[in-house]
Amino acid sequence: AILQASNSIRNYNYLVKKVVFPVDIIPVISITSSSFIGMFLIYIATMAATAFGYFPNLLNIIYIIFCAYCFIIALTRFTSALTTLVPDFSQLLNIVMQLCMWFTPIVWNLDMIKGKLCIIFKAFPFTYLVEGFRQAFISS
């Protein structure tokens, strides 16, 4: 969603040039269209957990989804403007996003790392979102 929304103003440049159109809405539209698959997968995961007798914390899921939207909208407002000015920034953003996803504790647990390195990994915004979903679906 972040990569698509960052390129959205360049992809929909005909809306900006021809019609008086609020440019801030274009990345939000791209984020909304990209999030349907993710919302469907969250729904499937919730139903599967419920079918196996575990009831996830729905308030936590709603909160983390809200946090994810806020983070993605804030980030893509900046990156979409920067991508419009510097077209090669989208390639750099792609690399940075891949690095952030590899450093996010999705497959591995954050408790495996000790010391200052743990503080650095906790600083990634994706870590907060992943840990929130983990707390919602997996009881400690």
Coordinates of C-alpha atoms in Angstrom, one line a residue:
A1 CA 0.0 0.0 0.0
I2 CA 2.8 2.4 0.8
L3 CA 4.6 1.8 -2.5
Q4 CA 1.4 2.2 -4.6
A5 CA 0.3 5.3 -2.7
S6 CA 3.7 6.9 -3.1
N7 CA 3.4 6.6 -6.9
S8 CA -0.3 7.5 -7.0
I9 CA 0.1 11.2 -7.8
R10 CA 2.4 10.3 -10.7
N11 CA 0.1 7.6 -11.9
Y12 CA -3.0 9.9 -11.7
N13 CA -1.3 13.1 -13.0
Y14 CA -4.1 13.7 -15.4
L15 CA -6.4 14.4 -12.5
V16 CA -4.0 17.0 -11.1
K17 CA -3.4 18.7 -14.5
K18 CA -6.9 18.8 -16.0
V19 CA -9.3 19.2 -13.1
V20 CA -9.3 21.1 -9.9
F21 CA -8.9 18.1 -7.6
P22 CA -7.6 17.9 -4.0
V23 CA -4.2 16.1 -4.4
D24 CA -4.2 14.9 -0.8
I25 CA -7.0 12.5 -1.6
I26 CA -5.2 10.6 -4.3
P27 CA -2.9 8.6 -1.9
V28 CA -5.8 7.9 0.4
I29 CA -7.8 6.4 -2.4
S30 CA -4.8 4.2 -3.3
I31 CA -4.4 3.1 0.3
T32 CA -8.1 2.3 0.6
S33 CA -8.1 0.2 -2.6
S34 CA -4.9 -1.7 -1.5
S35 CA -6.3 -2.4 2.0
F36 CA -9.2 -4.6 0.9
I37 CA -7.1 -7.7 0.6
G38 CA -5.5 -7.1 4.0
M39 CA -8.9 -6.5 5.6
F40 CA -10.2 -9.7 4.1
L41 CA -7.1 -11.7 5.4
I42 CA -7.6 -10.2 8.9
Y43 CA -11.3 -11.3 8.7
I44 CA -10.2 -14.8 7.7
A45 CA -7.6 -15.0 10.5
T46 CA -10.2 -13.9 13.0
M47 CA -12.8 -16.5 11.8
A48 CA -10.1 -19.2 11.8
A49 CA -9.1 -18.4 15.3
T50 CA -12.7 -18.3 16.5
A51 CA -13.3 -21.7 14.8
F52 CA -10.5 -23.2 16.8
G53 CA -11.8 -21.9 20.1
Y54 CA -9.7 -18.8 20.5
F55 CA -11.4 -15.4 20.5
P56 CA -9.0 -12.7 19.4
N57 CA -9.1 -9.2 21.1
L58 CA -11.3 -7.3 18.6
L59 CA -10.6 -3.9 20.2
N60 CA -6.9 -4.5 19.8
I61 CA -7.4 -5.5 16.2
I62 CA -9.4 -2.3 15.5
Y63 CA -6.8 -0.2 17.3
I64 CA -3.9 -1.6 15.3
I65 CA -5.8 -1.2 12.0
F66 CA -6.4 2.4 12.9
C67 CA -2.7 2.9 13.8
A68 CA -1.7 1.3 10.5
Y69 CA -3.9 3.6 8.5
C70 CA -2.6 6.7 10.4
F71 CA 1.0 5.7 9.8
I72 CA 0.5 4.8 6.2
I73 CA -1.4 8.0 5.4
A74 CA 1.2 10.2 7.1
L75 CA 4.1 8.4 5.4
T76 CA 2.5 8.4 2.0
R77 CA 1.6 12.1 2.1
F78 CA 5.3 12.8 2.4
T79 CA 6.6 10.1 0.0
S80 CA 4.0 10.8 -2.7
A81 CA 5.1 14.5 -2.8
L82 CA 8.7 13.5 -2.8
T83 CA 8.2 10.9 -5.5
T84 CA 6.5 13.6 -7.7
L85 CA 9.5 15.8 -7.4
V86 CA 12.2 13.2 -7.6
P87 CA 11.0 10.2 -9.6
D88 CA 13.9 7.9 -8.6
F89 CA 12.9 8.2 -5.0
S90 CA 10.3 5.4 -5.6
Q91 CA 13.1 2.9 -6.2
L92 CA 14.9 4.0 -3.0
L93 CA 11.6 3.7 -1.2
N94 CA 11.2 0.2 -2.5
I95 CA 14.6 -0.8 -1.1
V96 CA 13.9 0.9 2.3
M97 CA 10.6 -0.8 2.6
Q98 CA 12.1 -4.3 1.9
L99 CA 14.8 -3.6 4.6
C100 CA 12.2 -2.5 7.1
M101 CA 10.1 -5.6 6.5
W102 CA 13.2 -7.8 7.0
F103 CA 14.1 -6.1 10.2
T104 CA 10.5 -6.3 11.5
P105 CA 10.0 -9.3 13.9
I106 CA 7.3 -11.1 11.8
V107 CA 8.8 -14.6 11.6
W108 CA 11.2 -14.2 14.5
N109 CA 10.5 -13.0 18.1
L110 CA 11.8 -9.7 19.5
D111 CA 12.8 -11.5 22.7
M112 CA 15.6 -13.3 20.8
I113 CA 17.6 -10.0 20.7
K114 CA 19.1 -8.3 23.7
G115 CA 20.8 -5.0 24.4
K116 CA 20.9 -1.9 22.2
L117 CA 20.0 -3.8 19.1
C118 CA 16.6 -4.6 20.6
I119 CA 16.0 -0.9 21.1
I120 CA 16.8 -0.2 17.5
F121 CA 14.4 -2.9 16.3
K122 CA 11.7 -1.6 18.6
A123 CA 12.0 1.8 16.9
F124 CA 10.7 0.5 13.6
P125 CA 7.0 1.5 13.2
F126 CA 6.2 -1.9 11.7
T127 CA 7.4 -3.6 14.9
Y128 CA 4.6 -1.8 16.8
L129 CA 2.0 -3.0 14.4
V130 CA 3.2 -6.6 14.2
E131 CA 3.5 -6.8 18.0
G132 CA 0.0 -5.4 18.3
F133 CA -1.5 -8.0 16.0
R134 CA 0.5 -10.7 17.7
Q135 CA -1.0 -9.6 21.1
A136 CA -4.4 -9.6 19.6
F137 CA -4.2 -13.2 18.2
I138 CA -1.7 -14.9 20.5
S139 CA -2.2 -14.7 24.2
S140 CA 0.9 -14.4 26.3

